[in-house]
Amino acid sequence: MNAWPKYPLIYEINTWVWLGELARKSARQYTLASVPDSEWDQIASFGFDAVWLMGVWERSPASIAISMRNEGLLADFRLALPDFLPEDNVGSPYCVRRYMVDQHLGGTEGLAIARSKLAERGVRLILDFVPNHVAHDHLWALEHPEYFIQGTQEDLIHDPHSFVSVNSRVYACGRDPYFPAWEDVLQLNAFNAGLRDVVIATLNDIADQCDGVRCDMAMLLMNTIFHRTWGDRAGRVPEVDYWLQVIPAVKKKHPQFLFIAEAYWDREWALQQQGFNYCYDKRLYDRLEHDTAESVYLHLCADLPYQEKLVRFIENHDEPRAAATFTDQQARAAAITFATLPGARLFHEGQFEGRRVRLPVFLRRRPDETVDQNFQKFYYTLLEVLRSQDFQEGEWRLCERIGWPDNDSYLNVVAWCWQKNTDRHLIIVNLSASHSKARVRLPWTDLVGHPWQLSDPLQTRVFDRSGDELQVSGLYVELEPWGYHLFHCERNWSS
């Protein structure tokens, strides 16, 4: 397969749930080896460049037992799945027992068949890698205790939620420094040279089976953060940062292998410099949900080389469903925003149908929900628009928007455009709950002297405008709350 596209469209699938629903529809069991071709065809028909099969690695019986004693988790399970049964808990996919494909999902052979089916359709495969921790019953805990942050009996007595005894040794539970420890996982020591070597070997094995990895909580392994979290327990700080050692070693054998960082705390730029091809843009998500349009505009003023290596999204398995987070119209404006910006664009299975229940990753099934057919049609049309060459290979520009002395509602409007040869699109969104007006200046220099046609396939509307007016005054727009335009811009040769 050729090199990755510059702005890949990625589709996240909860593998265990997805296969279970295929089985329910046809009253037979499915693994990754036996998924009907029609399912792969449908995924490919959306125009995705990659499928992220979330949660394929072998899960931990120890994790299941621990989670079944956690009343908070059990409450979450029952909230998402009112008829929850103990057998619905198949364990967290981020509590990895072995980096082997779970036999329930088809094992290594099943994954190879699924990858081949995707590749036949020009679609790549992304899997998970969890660098920060492993399950209690991972083989390393038995054979290589030096790979872990260890504790003492005193730690275990005074903080039993952060330390655990496994195989007569006390280990620290995995953690993010801003939250309580995760009791079902053991904390790996990112400073241990032996661990780094085995991680490189593990990732090379994973890279033989897929085309890229999404690295869970990637910033936790950075030297500065790891030292701040674990201090002297981790030992001497290595001269070379974790990812600066790991990523080049893997890419030496697999040059086209893609690394995606789940990243927070404004560490995106640093992780890009350490070798990640793309990093989560959680900041955009937060601003779309909570902040002003002006905050989004300022976010998009960042240097383009940085923006081109961000993963844009409005939902994934860690976030609430977009349909439950935003109002209907707001969700559409947010979708148009993330999907038409430079960078990778991540869509979540169920997002198109307007699913509202955020499913805990432990569960093998989810409740039935009615498909929002209007929402589905909107997304299908949006995906069709994204196939245009300018969205894939074109030049992106943020547009200036201006207003009037007695009306500053233009600050609610954000606009940008794409161009590749004659393919051009102009996107304008009102990211507020107020009726807003603005003039949008287009950066194209060949507008004068020609009539232009602006067609919006999402709203089946067409506008004719003078190139002279567009050049001199800009495009006048009035937008309802959370209103939008996704214009395909063409010179009108018939006039």
GROMACS .gro file of C-alpha atoms in nm, residues 12-24 28-32 35 40 52-61 64 81 86-95 97-98 100-107 127-128 348-349 359-366:
model
   64
   12GLU     CA    1  -1.305   0.378   1.530
   13ILE     CA    2  -1.492   0.052   1.591
   14ASN     CA    3  -1.548  -0.112   1.930
   15THR     CA    4  -1.450  -0.455   1.798
   16TRP     CA    5  -1.613  -0.676   2.060
   17VAL     CA    6  -1.947  -0.490   2.045
   18TRP     CA    7  -1.944  -0.468   1.666
   19LEU     CA    8  -1.890  -0.842   1.617
   20GLY     CA    9  -2.159  -0.916   1.875
   21GLU     CA   10  -2.412  -0.704   1.689
   22LEU     CA   11  -2.326  -0.872   1.360
   23ALA     CA   12  -2.397  -1.202   1.533
   24ARG     CA   13  -2.731  -1.081   1.670
   28ARG     CA   14  -2.453  -1.685   1.403
   29GLN     CA   15  -2.119  -1.616   1.565
   30TYR     CA   16  -1.868  -1.391   1.394
   31THR     CA   17  -1.497  -1.334   1.440
   32LEU     CA   18  -1.270  -1.099   1.250
   35VAL     CA   19  -1.702  -1.068   0.890
   40TRP     CA   20  -1.609  -0.421   0.480
   52TRP     CA   21  -0.917   0.156   1.421
   53LEU     CA   22  -1.027  -0.178   1.565
   54MET     CA   23  -1.037  -0.077   1.928
   55GLY     CA   24  -0.985  -0.346   2.190
   56VAL     CA   25  -0.854  -0.653   2.003
   57TRP     CA   26  -0.585  -0.759   2.252
   58GLU     CA   27  -0.631  -1.036   2.506
   59ARG     CA   28  -0.821  -0.910   2.809
   60SER     CA   29  -0.755  -0.994   3.170
   61PRO     CA   30  -0.966  -1.222   3.393
   64ILE     CA   31  -1.284  -0.850   3.530
   81LEU     CA   32  -2.692  -0.103   2.998
   86PRO     CA   33  -2.205  -1.016   3.488
   87GLU     CA   34  -2.116  -1.196   3.165
   88ASP     CA   35  -2.147  -0.863   2.980
   89ASN     CA   36  -1.825  -0.750   3.149
   90VAL     CA   37  -1.542  -0.883   2.930
   91GLY     CA   38  -1.273  -0.666   3.089
   92SER     CA   39  -1.109  -0.341   2.994
   93PRO     CA   40  -0.929  -0.336   2.656
   94TYR     CA   41  -0.677  -0.105   2.822
   95CYS     CA   42  -0.589  -0.365   3.080
   97ARG     CA   43  -0.296  -0.938   2.947
   98ARG     CA   44  -0.104  -1.017   2.628
  100MET     CA   45  -0.218  -1.131   2.124
  101VAL     CA   46  -0.554  -1.094   1.952
  102ASP     CA   47  -0.822  -1.232   2.182
  103GLN     CA   48  -0.938  -1.575   2.065
  104HIS     CA   49  -1.300  -1.468   2.107
  105LEU     CA   50  -1.236  -1.215   1.830
  106GLY     CA   51  -1.058  -1.460   1.600
  107GLY     CA   52  -0.700  -1.460   1.721
  127LEU     CA   53  -0.473  -0.097   1.670
  128ASP     CA   54  -0.414   0.006   2.032
  348HIS     CA   55  -1.666   0.690   1.595
  349GLU     CA   56  -1.891   0.397   1.502
  359LEU     CA   57  -2.066   0.259   2.657
  360PRO     CA   58  -1.805   0.164   2.919
  361VAL     CA   59  -1.525  -0.014   2.732
  362PHE     CA   60  -1.558  -0.317   2.962
  363LEU     CA   61  -1.892  -0.419   2.811
  364ARG     CA   62  -1.950  -0.660   2.525
  365ARG     CA   63  -2.287  -0.519   2.419
  366ARG     CA   64  -2.478  -0.194   2.419
   0.00000   0.00000   0.00000
